[in-house]
Short mmCIF file of C-alpha atoms and ligand atoms in Angstrom, two decimals:
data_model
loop_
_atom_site.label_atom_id
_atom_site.label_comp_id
_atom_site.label_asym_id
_atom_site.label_seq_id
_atom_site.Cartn_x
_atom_site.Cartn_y
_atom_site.Cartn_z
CA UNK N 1 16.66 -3.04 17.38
CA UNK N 2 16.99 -4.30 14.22
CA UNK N 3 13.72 -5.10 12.13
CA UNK N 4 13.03 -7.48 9.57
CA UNK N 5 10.57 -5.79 7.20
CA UNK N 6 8.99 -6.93 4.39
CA UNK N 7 7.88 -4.54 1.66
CA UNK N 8 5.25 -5.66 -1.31
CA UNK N 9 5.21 -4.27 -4.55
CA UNK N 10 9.19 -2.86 -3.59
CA UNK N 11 9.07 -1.36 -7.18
CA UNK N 12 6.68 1.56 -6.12
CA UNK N 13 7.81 4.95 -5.82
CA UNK N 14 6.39 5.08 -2.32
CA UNK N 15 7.89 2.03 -1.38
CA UNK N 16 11.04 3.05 -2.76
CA UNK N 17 11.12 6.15 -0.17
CA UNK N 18 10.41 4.02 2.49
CA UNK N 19 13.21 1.21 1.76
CA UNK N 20 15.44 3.99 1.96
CA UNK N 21 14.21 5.67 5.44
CA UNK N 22 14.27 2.49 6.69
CA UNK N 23 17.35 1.25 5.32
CA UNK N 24 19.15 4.14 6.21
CA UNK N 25 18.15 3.54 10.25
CA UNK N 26 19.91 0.30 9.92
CA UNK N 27 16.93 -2.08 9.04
CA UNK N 28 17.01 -5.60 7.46
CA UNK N 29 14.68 -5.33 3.93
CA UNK N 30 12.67 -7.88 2.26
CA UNK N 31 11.34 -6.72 -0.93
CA UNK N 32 9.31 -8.45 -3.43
CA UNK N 33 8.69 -7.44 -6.55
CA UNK N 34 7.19 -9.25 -10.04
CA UNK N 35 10.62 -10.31 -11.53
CA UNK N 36 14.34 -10.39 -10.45
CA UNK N 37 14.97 -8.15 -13.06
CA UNK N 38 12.94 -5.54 -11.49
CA UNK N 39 14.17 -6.35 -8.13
CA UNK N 40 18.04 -6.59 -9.00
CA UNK N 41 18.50 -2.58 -8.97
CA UNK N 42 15.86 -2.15 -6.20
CA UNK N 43 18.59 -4.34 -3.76
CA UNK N 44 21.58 -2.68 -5.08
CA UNK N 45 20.35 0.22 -4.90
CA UNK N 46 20.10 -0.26 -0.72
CA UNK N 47 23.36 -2.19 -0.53
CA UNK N 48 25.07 0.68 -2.74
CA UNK N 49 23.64 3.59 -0.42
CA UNK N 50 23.30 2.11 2.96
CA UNK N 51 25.24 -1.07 2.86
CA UNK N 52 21.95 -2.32 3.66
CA UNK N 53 20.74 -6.54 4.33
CA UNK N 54 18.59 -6.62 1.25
CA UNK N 55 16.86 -9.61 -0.23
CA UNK N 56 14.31 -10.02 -3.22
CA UNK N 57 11.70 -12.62 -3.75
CA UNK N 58 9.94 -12.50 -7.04
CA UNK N 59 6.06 -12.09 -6.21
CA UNK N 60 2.85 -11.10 -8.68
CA UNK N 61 -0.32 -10.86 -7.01
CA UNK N 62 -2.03 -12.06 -10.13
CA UNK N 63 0.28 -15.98 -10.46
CA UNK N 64 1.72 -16.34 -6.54
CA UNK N 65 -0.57 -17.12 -3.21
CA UNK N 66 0.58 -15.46 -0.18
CA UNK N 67 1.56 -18.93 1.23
CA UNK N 68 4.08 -19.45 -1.02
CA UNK N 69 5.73 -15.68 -0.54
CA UNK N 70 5.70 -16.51 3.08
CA UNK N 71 7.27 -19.81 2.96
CA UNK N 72 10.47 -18.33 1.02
CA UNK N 73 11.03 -15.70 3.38
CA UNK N 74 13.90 -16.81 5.88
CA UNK N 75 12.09 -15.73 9.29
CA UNK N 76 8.41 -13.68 10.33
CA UNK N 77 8.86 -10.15 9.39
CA UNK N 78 8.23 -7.43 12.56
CA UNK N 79 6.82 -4.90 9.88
CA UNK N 80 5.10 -5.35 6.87
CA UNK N 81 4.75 -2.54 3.68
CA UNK N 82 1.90 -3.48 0.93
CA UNK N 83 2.63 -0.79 -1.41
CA UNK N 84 1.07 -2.68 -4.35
CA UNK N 85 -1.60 -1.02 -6.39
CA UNK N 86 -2.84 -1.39 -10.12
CA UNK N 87 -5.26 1.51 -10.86
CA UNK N 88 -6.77 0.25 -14.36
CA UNK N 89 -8.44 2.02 -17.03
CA UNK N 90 -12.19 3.11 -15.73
CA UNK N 91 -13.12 3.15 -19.37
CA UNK N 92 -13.20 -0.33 -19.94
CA UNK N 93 -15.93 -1.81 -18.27
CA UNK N 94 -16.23 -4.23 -21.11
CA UNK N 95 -12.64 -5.74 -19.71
CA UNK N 96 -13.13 -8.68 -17.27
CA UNK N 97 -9.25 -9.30 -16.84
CA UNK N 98 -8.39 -5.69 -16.22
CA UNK N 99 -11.61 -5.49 -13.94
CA UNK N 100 -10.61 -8.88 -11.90
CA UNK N 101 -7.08 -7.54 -11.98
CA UNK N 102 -7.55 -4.29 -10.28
CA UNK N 103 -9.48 -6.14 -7.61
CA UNK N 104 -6.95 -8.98 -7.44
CA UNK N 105 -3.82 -6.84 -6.72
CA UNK N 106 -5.64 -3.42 -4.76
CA UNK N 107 -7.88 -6.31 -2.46
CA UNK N 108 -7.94 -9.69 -2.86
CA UNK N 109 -4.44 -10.60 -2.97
CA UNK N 110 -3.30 -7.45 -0.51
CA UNK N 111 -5.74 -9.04 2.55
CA UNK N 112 -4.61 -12.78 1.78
CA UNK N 113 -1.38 -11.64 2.32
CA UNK N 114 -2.19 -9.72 5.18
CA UNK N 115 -3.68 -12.25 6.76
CA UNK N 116 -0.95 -14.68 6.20
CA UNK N 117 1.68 -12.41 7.98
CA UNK N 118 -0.50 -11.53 10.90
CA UNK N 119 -1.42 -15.30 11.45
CA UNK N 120 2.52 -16.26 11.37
CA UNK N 121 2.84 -12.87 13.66
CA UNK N 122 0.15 -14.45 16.54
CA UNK N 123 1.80 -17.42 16.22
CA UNK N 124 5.36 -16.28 17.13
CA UNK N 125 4.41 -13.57 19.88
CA UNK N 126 5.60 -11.36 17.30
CA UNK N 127 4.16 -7.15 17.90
CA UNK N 128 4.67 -6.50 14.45
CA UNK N 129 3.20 -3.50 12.58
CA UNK N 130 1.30 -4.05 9.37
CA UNK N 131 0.84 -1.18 6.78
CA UNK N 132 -1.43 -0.79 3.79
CA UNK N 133 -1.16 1.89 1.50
CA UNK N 134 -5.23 2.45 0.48
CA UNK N 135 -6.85 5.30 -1.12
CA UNK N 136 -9.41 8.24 -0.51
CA UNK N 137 -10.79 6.99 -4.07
CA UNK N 138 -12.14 4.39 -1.39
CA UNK N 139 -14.21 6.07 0.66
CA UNK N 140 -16.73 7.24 -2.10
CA UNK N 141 -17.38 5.65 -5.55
CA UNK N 142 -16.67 7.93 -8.35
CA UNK N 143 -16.98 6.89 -12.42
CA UNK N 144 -13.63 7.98 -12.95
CA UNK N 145 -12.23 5.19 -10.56
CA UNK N 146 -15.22 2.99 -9.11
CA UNK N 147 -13.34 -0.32 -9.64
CA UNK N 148 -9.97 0.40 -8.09
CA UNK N 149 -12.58 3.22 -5.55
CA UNK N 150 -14.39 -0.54 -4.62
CA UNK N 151 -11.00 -2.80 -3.70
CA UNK N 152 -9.39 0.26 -1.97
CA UNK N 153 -12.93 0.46 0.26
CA UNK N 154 -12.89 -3.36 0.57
CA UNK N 155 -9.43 -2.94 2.06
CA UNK N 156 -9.74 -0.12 3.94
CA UNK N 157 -12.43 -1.96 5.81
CA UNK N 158 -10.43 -4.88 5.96
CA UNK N 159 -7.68 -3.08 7.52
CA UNK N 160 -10.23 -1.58 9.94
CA UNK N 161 -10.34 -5.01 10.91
CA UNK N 162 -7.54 -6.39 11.03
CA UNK N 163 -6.76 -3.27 13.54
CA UNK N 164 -9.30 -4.39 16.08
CA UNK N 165 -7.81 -8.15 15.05
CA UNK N 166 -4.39 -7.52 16.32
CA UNK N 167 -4.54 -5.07 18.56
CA UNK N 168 -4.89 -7.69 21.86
CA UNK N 169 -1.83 -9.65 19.99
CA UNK N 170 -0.33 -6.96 20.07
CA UNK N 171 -0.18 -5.80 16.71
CA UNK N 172 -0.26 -2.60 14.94
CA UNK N 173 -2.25 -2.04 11.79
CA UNK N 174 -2.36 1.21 10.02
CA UNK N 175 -4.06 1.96 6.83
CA UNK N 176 -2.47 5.08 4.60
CA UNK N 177 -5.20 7.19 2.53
CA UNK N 178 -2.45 9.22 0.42
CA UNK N 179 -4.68 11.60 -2.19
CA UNK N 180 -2.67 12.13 -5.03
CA UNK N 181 0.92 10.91 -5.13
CA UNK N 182 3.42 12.18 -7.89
CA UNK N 183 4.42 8.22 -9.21
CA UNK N 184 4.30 5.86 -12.01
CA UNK N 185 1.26 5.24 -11.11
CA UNK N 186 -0.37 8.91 -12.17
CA UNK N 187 2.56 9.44 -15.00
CA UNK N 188 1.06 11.66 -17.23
CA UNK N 189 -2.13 12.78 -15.33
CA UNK N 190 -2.65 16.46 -15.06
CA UNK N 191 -2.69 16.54 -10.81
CA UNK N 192 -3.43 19.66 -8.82
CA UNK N 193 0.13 20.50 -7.07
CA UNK N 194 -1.25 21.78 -3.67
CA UNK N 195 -2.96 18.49 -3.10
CA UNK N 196 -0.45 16.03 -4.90
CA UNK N 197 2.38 14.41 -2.05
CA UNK N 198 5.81 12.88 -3.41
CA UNK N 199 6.76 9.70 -2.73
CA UNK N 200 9.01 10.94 -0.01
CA UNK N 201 6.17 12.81 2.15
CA UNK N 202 4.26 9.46 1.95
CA UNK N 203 7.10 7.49 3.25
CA UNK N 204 8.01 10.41 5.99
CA UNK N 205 4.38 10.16 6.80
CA UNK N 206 4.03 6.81 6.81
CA UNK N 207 7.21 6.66 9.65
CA UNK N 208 5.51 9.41 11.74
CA UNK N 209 2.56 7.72 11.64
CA UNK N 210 3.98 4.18 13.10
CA UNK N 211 5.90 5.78 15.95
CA UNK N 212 2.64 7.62 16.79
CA UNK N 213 0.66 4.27 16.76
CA UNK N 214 -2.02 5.96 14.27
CA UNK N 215 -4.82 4.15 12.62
CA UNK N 216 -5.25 6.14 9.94
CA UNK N 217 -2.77 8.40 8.39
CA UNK N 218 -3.94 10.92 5.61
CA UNK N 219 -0.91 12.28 3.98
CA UNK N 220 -1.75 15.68 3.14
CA UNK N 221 -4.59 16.43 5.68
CA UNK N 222 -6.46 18.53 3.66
CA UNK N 223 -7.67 15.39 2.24
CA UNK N 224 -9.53 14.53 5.29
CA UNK N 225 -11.50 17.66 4.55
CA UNK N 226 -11.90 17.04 1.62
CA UNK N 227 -13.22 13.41 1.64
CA UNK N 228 -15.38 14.80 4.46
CA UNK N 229 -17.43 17.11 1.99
CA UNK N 230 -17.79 14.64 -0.53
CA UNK N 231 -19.35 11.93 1.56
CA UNK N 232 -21.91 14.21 2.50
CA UNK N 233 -22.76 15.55 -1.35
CA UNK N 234 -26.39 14.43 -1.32
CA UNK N 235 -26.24 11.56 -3.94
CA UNK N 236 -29.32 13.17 -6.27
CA UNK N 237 -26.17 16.11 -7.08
CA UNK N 238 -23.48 13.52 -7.10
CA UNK N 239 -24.55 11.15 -9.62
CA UNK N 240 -24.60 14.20 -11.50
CA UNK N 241 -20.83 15.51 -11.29
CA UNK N 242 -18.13 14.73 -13.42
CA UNK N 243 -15.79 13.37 -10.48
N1 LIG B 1 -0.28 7.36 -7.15
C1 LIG B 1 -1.34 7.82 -6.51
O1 LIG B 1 -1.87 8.93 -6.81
C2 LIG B 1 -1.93 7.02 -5.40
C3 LIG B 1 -2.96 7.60 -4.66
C4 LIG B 1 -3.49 6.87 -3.59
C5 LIG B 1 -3.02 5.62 -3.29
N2 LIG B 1 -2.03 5.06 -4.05
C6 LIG B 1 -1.56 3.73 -3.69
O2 LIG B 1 -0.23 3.87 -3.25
C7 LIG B 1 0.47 2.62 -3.44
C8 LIG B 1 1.79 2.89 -4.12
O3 LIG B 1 1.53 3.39 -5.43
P1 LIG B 1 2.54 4.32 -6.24
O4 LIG B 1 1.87 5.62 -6.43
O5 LIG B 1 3.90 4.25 -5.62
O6 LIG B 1 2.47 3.60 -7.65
P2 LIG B 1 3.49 2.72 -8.49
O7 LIG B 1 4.83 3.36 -8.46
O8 LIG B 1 2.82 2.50 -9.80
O9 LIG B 1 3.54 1.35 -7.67
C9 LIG B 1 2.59 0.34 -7.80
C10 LIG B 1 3.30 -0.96 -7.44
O10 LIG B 1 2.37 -2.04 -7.51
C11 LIG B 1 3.03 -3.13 -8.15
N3 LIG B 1 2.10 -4.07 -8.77
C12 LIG B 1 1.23 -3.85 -9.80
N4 LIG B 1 0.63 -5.00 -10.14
C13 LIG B 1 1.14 -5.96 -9.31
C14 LIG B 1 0.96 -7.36 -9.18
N5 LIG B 1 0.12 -8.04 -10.00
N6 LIG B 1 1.65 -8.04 -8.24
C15 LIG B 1 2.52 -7.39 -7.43
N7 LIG B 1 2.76 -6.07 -7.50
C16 LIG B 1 2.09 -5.37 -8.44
C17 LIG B 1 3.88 -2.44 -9.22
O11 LIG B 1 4.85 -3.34 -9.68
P3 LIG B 1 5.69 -3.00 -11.03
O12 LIG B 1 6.70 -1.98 -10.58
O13 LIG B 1 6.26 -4.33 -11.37
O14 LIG B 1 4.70 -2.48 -12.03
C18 LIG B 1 4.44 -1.29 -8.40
O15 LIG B 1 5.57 -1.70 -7.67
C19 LIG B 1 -0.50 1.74 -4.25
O16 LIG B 1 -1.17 0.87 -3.38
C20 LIG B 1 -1.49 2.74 -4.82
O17 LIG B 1 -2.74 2.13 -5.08
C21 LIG B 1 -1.47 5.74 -5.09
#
Protein backbone atom coordinates (compact mmCIF):
# COMPACT_ATOMS: atom_id res chain seq x y z
CA UNK A 1 0.00 0.00 0.00
CA UNK A 2 0.93 3.22 -0.64
CA UNK A 3 1.79 5.61 2.41
CA UNK A 4 1.53 9.13 2.85
CA UNK A 5 4.47 10.13 5.06
CA UNK A 6 5.40 13.15 6.36
CA UNK A 7 9.02 13.90 7.20
CA UNK A 8 10.13 17.11 9.52
CA UNK A 9 13.22 18.79 9.25
CA UNK A 10 13.50 16.86 5.38
CA UNK A 11 16.89 18.74 5.15
CA UNK A 12 18.68 16.29 7.63
CA UNK A 13 21.09 13.88 6.54
CA UNK A 14 19.12 11.17 8.30
CA UNK A 15 16.05 12.21 6.90
CA UNK A 16 17.52 12.41 3.63
CA UNK A 17 18.36 8.46 3.80
CA UNK A 18 15.09 7.76 4.77
CA UNK A 19 13.16 9.85 1.90
CA UNK A 20 15.09 7.80 -0.29
CA UNK A 21 14.34 4.14 1.28
CA UNK A 22 11.07 5.12 1.34
CA UNK A 23 10.75 6.72 -1.87
CA UNK A 24 12.37 4.10 -3.57
CA UNK A 25 9.47 1.38 -2.18
CA UNK A 26 7.02 3.51 -3.96
CA UNK A 27 5.87 5.91 -1.08
CA UNK A 28 4.07 9.31 -1.32
CA UNK A 29 6.59 12.08 0.65
CA UNK A 30 5.74 15.12 2.49
CA UNK A 31 8.70 17.00 3.50
CA UNK A 32 9.00 20.18 5.27
CA UNK A 33 11.75 22.04 5.59
CA UNK A 34 12.57 26.01 6.73
CA UNK A 35 12.45 27.57 3.18
CA UNK A 36 11.49 26.48 -0.42
CA UNK A 37 14.83 27.09 -1.31
CA UNK A 38 16.03 24.41 0.88
CA UNK A 39 13.25 22.18 -0.03
CA UNK A 40 13.37 22.71 -3.96
CA UNK A 41 16.47 20.17 -4.41
CA UNK A 42 15.26 17.94 -1.51
CA UNK A 43 11.88 17.17 -3.99
CA UNK A 44 13.82 16.96 -7.10
CA UNK A 45 16.06 15.11 -5.85
CA UNK A 46 13.12 12.16 -5.19
CA UNK A 47 11.30 12.96 -8.42
CA UNK A 48 14.80 12.77 -10.33
CA UNK A 49 15.76 9.27 -8.68
CA UNK A 50 12.53 7.57 -8.01
CA UNK A 51 9.97 9.47 -9.96
CA UNK A 52 8.69 9.87 -6.60
CA UNK A 53 5.03 12.05 -5.34
CA UNK A 54 7.01 14.67 -3.50
CA UNK A 55 5.67 17.81 -1.93
CA UNK A 56 7.34 20.60 0.31
CA UNK A 57 5.78 22.83 2.86
CA UNK A 58 8.00 25.46 4.29
CA UNK A 59 8.05 24.86 8.23
CA UNK A 60 10.54 26.43 11.18
CA UNK A 61 9.88 25.22 14.50
CA UNK A 62 10.97 28.53 15.90
CA UNK A 63 7.95 31.04 13.56
CA UNK A 64 5.18 28.09 12.51
CA UNK A 65 2.64 26.14 15.11
CA UNK A 66 2.01 22.65 14.27
CA UNK A 67 -1.64 23.62 13.43
CA UNK A 68 -0.81 25.51 10.70
CA UNK A 69 1.76 22.68 9.11
CA UNK A 70 -1.12 20.35 9.50
CA UNK A 71 -3.74 22.38 7.91
CA UNK A 72 -1.57 22.73 4.54
CA UNK A 73 -0.99 19.21 4.22
CA UNK A 74 -3.57 17.72 1.61
CA UNK A 75 -4.72 14.52 3.74
CA UNK A 76 -3.53 12.74 7.51
CA UNK A 77 -0.21 11.24 6.97
CA UNK A 78 0.02 7.14 7.91
CA UNK A 79 3.75 7.77 9.05
CA UNK A 80 5.34 10.54 10.47
CA UNK A 81 9.53 11.32 10.51
CA UNK A 82 10.67 14.27 13.08
CA UNK A 83 14.17 14.38 12.13
CA UNK A 84 14.60 17.97 13.39
CA UNK A 85 17.31 18.75 15.85
CA UNK A 86 19.39 21.99 16.72
CA UNK A 87 22.27 20.96 19.06
CA UNK A 88 23.53 24.59 20.21
CA UNK A 89 26.66 25.71 21.61
CA UNK A 90 26.94 24.31 25.48
CA UNK A 91 29.27 27.21 26.04
CA UNK A 92 26.88 29.81 26.06
CA UNK A 93 24.86 29.63 28.94
CA UNK A 94 24.73 33.38 28.96
CA UNK A 95 22.47 32.94 25.53
CA UNK A 96 18.69 32.89 26.25
CA UNK A 97 17.70 32.63 22.43
CA UNK A 98 20.10 29.85 21.63
CA UNK A 99 19.05 28.19 25.07
CA UNK A 100 15.07 28.61 24.27
CA UNK A 101 15.96 27.58 20.75
CA UNK A 102 17.49 24.27 21.39
CA UNK A 103 14.51 23.48 23.56
CA UNK A 104 12.03 24.91 21.06
CA UNK A 105 13.08 22.77 18.02
CA UNK A 106 14.67 19.27 20.02
CA UNK A 107 11.11 19.44 22.47
CA UNK A 108 8.71 21.84 22.49
CA UNK A 109 7.85 22.23 19.00
CA UNK A 110 8.74 18.26 18.11
CA UNK A 111 5.75 17.04 20.83
CA UNK A 112 3.22 19.87 19.63
CA UNK A 113 3.59 18.48 16.47
CA UNK A 114 3.39 15.13 17.55
CA UNK A 115 0.52 15.58 19.19
CA UNK A 116 -1.21 17.30 16.42
CA UNK A 117 -0.68 14.31 13.98
CA UNK A 118 -1.65 11.64 16.44
CA UNK A 119 -4.90 13.62 17.40
CA UNK A 120 -5.85 13.97 13.47
CA UNK A 121 -4.61 10.06 13.37
CA UNK A 122 -7.47 8.99 16.34
CA UNK A 123 -9.70 10.95 14.66
CA UNK A 124 -9.58 9.26 11.21
CA UNK A 125 -9.08 5.51 12.42
CA UNK A 126 -5.83 6.07 10.99
CA UNK A 127 -2.80 3.10 12.49
CA UNK A 128 -0.20 5.36 11.64
CA UNK A 129 3.40 5.08 12.93
CA UNK A 130 5.05 8.07 14.51
CA UNK A 131 8.93 8.36 14.71
CA UNK A 132 11.22 10.63 16.68
CA UNK A 133 14.72 10.75 16.19
CA UNK A 134 16.03 11.51 20.14
CA UNK A 135 19.34 11.12 21.59
CA UNK A 136 21.44 9.03 24.21
CA UNK A 137 22.72 12.69 25.23
CA UNK A 138 19.11 12.31 26.83
CA UNK A 139 19.30 9.83 29.09
CA UNK A 140 22.07 11.46 31.34
CA UNK A 141 22.98 15.18 31.64
CA UNK A 142 26.45 15.91 30.66
CA UNK A 143 28.16 19.76 30.58
CA UNK A 144 29.14 19.24 27.19
CA UNK A 145 25.39 18.99 26.03
CA UNK A 146 22.95 19.46 29.14
CA UNK A 147 20.57 21.76 27.21
CA UNK A 148 19.97 19.85 24.01
CA UNK A 149 20.78 16.31 26.86
CA UNK A 150 17.36 18.07 28.75
CA UNK A 151 14.82 18.47 25.46
CA UNK A 152 16.06 15.10 24.04
CA UNK A 153 15.06 13.52 27.77
CA UNK A 154 11.86 15.63 27.76
CA UNK A 155 11.07 13.93 24.47
CA UNK A 156 12.14 10.74 24.96
CA UNK A 157 9.71 10.63 27.81
CA UNK A 158 7.20 12.17 25.85
CA UNK A 159 7.50 9.62 23.26
CA UNK A 160 7.34 7.00 26.03
CA UNK A 161 4.05 8.37 26.23
CA UNK A 162 2.72 8.91 23.46
CA UNK A 163 3.58 4.96 22.94
CA UNK A 164 1.29 3.86 25.70
CA UNK A 165 -1.13 6.88 24.12
CA UNK A 166 -1.61 5.23 20.84
CA UNK A 167 -1.06 1.97 21.21
CA UNK A 168 -5.13 1.05 21.88
CA UNK A 169 -5.70 3.48 18.65
CA UNK A 170 -3.72 1.63 17.17
CA UNK A 171 -0.76 3.54 16.69
CA UNK A 172 2.86 2.95 16.60
CA UNK A 173 5.36 5.22 18.27
CA UNK A 174 9.01 4.60 18.21
CA UNK A 175 11.66 6.76 19.59
CA UNK A 176 15.39 6.45 17.80
CA UNK A 177 18.49 6.97 20.31
CA UNK A 178 21.22 7.16 17.37
CA UNK A 179 24.83 7.90 19.34
CA UNK A 180 26.87 9.63 17.06
CA UNK A 181 25.76 10.19 13.47
CA UNK A 182 28.31 11.36 10.72
CA UNK A 183 25.95 14.77 9.59
CA UNK A 184 25.83 18.43 9.43
CA UNK A 185 24.96 18.34 12.55
CA UNK A 186 28.60 17.03 14.07
CA UNK A 187 30.58 18.69 10.88
CA UNK A 188 33.79 19.18 12.15
CA UNK A 189 33.69 17.24 15.52
CA UNK A 190 36.44 14.80 16.06
CA UNK A 191 33.89 11.42 16.51
CA UNK A 192 35.17 7.99 17.45
CA UNK A 193 34.54 5.83 14.08
CA UNK A 194 33.54 2.49 15.79
CA UNK A 195 30.70 4.21 17.54
CA UNK A 196 29.72 6.95 14.87
CA UNK A 197 26.52 5.51 12.33
CA UNK A 198 25.96 7.24 8.78
CA UNK A 199 22.98 8.61 7.90
CA UNK A 200 22.15 5.54 5.92
CA UNK A 201 22.45 2.91 8.96
CA UNK A 202 20.06 5.29 10.84
CA UNK A 203 17.55 5.27 8.15
CA UNK A 204 18.09 1.25 7.50
CA UNK A 205 17.62 1.05 11.20
CA UNK A 206 15.00 3.14 11.54
CA UNK A 207 12.94 0.78 8.66
CA UNK A 208 13.92 -2.43 10.56
CA UNK A 209 12.83 -1.08 13.48
CA UNK A 210 9.06 -0.14 12.20
CA UNK A 211 8.44 -3.51 10.58
CA UNK A 212 9.58 -5.05 13.91
CA UNK A 213 7.07 -2.80 15.87
CA UNK A 214 10.10 -1.70 18.30
CA UNK A 215 9.86 0.94 20.91
CA UNK A 216 13.10 1.84 21.09
CA UNK A 217 15.68 1.46 18.47
CA UNK A 218 19.45 2.16 19.37
CA UNK A 219 21.33 2.36 16.19
CA UNK A 220 24.57 0.98 16.95
CA UNK A 221 23.77 -1.25 20.02
CA UNK A 222 26.77 -0.83 21.69
CA UNK A 223 25.26 2.32 22.75
CA UNK A 224 22.81 0.61 24.90
CA UNK A 225 25.84 -0.59 26.79
CA UNK A 226 27.19 2.11 26.90
CA UNK A 227 24.40 4.45 28.22
CA UNK A 228 23.89 1.55 30.64
CA UNK A 229 27.34 2.20 32.44
CA UNK A 230 26.97 5.74 32.55
CA UNK A 231 23.65 5.90 34.31
CA UNK A 232 25.02 3.95 36.95
CA UNK A 233 28.49 6.20 37.41
CA UNK A 234 27.81 7.15 41.04
CA UNK A 235 27.16 10.96 40.62
CA UNK A 236 30.04 12.03 43.46
CA UNK A 237 32.67 10.59 40.26
CA UNK A 238 30.47 12.01 37.57
CA UNK A 239 30.24 15.52 38.38
CA UNK A 240 33.79 15.11 38.25
CA UNK A 241 34.46 13.84 34.52
CA UNK A 242 35.00 15.78 31.63
CA UNK A 243 31.99 14.14 29.59
N1 LIG B 1 24.28 14.06 14.47
C1 LIG B 1 24.31 13.35 15.59
O1 LIG B 1 25.40 12.94 16.09
C2 LIG B 1 23.04 13.02 16.28
C3 LIG B 1 23.09 12.17 17.38
C4 LIG B 1 21.90 11.82 18.01
C5 LIG B 1 20.71 12.33 17.57
N2 LIG B 1 20.67 13.19 16.51
C6 LIG B 1 19.38 13.69 16.08
O2 LIG B 1 19.14 13.16 14.80
C7 LIG B 1 18.23 14.03 14.08
C8 LIG B 1 18.79 14.29 12.70
O3 LIG B 1 19.99 15.03 12.83
P1 LIG B 1 21.16 15.00 11.75
O4 LIG B 1 22.35 14.40 12.39
O5 LIG B 1 20.66 14.46 10.46
O6 LIG B 1 21.48 16.56 11.68
P2 LIG B 1 21.24 17.68 10.58
O7 LIG B 1 21.64 17.16 9.25
O8 LIG B 1 21.92 18.89 11.12
O9 LIG B 1 19.66 17.89 10.61
C9 LIG B 1 19.00 18.68 11.54
C10 LIG B 1 17.71 19.15 10.87
O10 LIG B 1 16.97 19.95 11.79
C11 LIG B 1 16.46 21.07 11.06
N3 LIG B 1 16.16 22.20 11.93
C12 LIG B 1 17.02 22.94 12.69
N4 LIG B 1 16.36 23.97 13.25
C13 LIG B 1 15.06 23.88 12.83
C14 LIG B 1 13.90 24.65 13.02
N5 LIG B 1 13.92 25.78 13.77
N6 LIG B 1 12.75 24.28 12.42
C15 LIG B 1 12.70 23.18 11.64
N7 LIG B 1 13.77 22.40 11.39
C16 LIG B 1 14.94 22.76 11.97
C17 LIG B 1 17.61 21.41 10.12
O11 LIG B 1 17.12 22.25 9.10
P3 LIG B 1 18.17 23.03 8.14
O12 LIG B 1 18.65 21.97 7.18
O13 LIG B 1 17.31 24.08 7.53
O14 LIG B 1 19.25 23.57 9.02
C18 LIG B 1 17.98 20.01 9.64
O15 LIG B 1 17.14 19.61 8.59
C19 LIG B 1 18.10 15.28 14.96
O16 LIG B 1 16.92 15.19 15.72
C20 LIG B 1 19.29 15.19 15.90
O17 LIG B 1 19.05 15.86 17.11
C21 LIG B 1 21.82 13.54 15.85
Amino acid sequence: MKKKILVIGAGSDVAQALSRLRAERGHILWLTARSQEALQPLLADLKVRYQAEALGFVYDAELHPAEDLMAQLPGIPDEVHVAMGYLGNPDRLDDPKDAARILKVNFSAAVLLMNAVMHAMIEKQIKGVLVGISSVAGERGRKSNFLYGAAKAGFSTYLDGLRNAGFSHGIHVMTVKPGFIRSKMTAGLPLPGPLTASPQQVASAIIKGMKKGRGTVYVLPVWSIIMLLIRNIPDVLFKRLNL
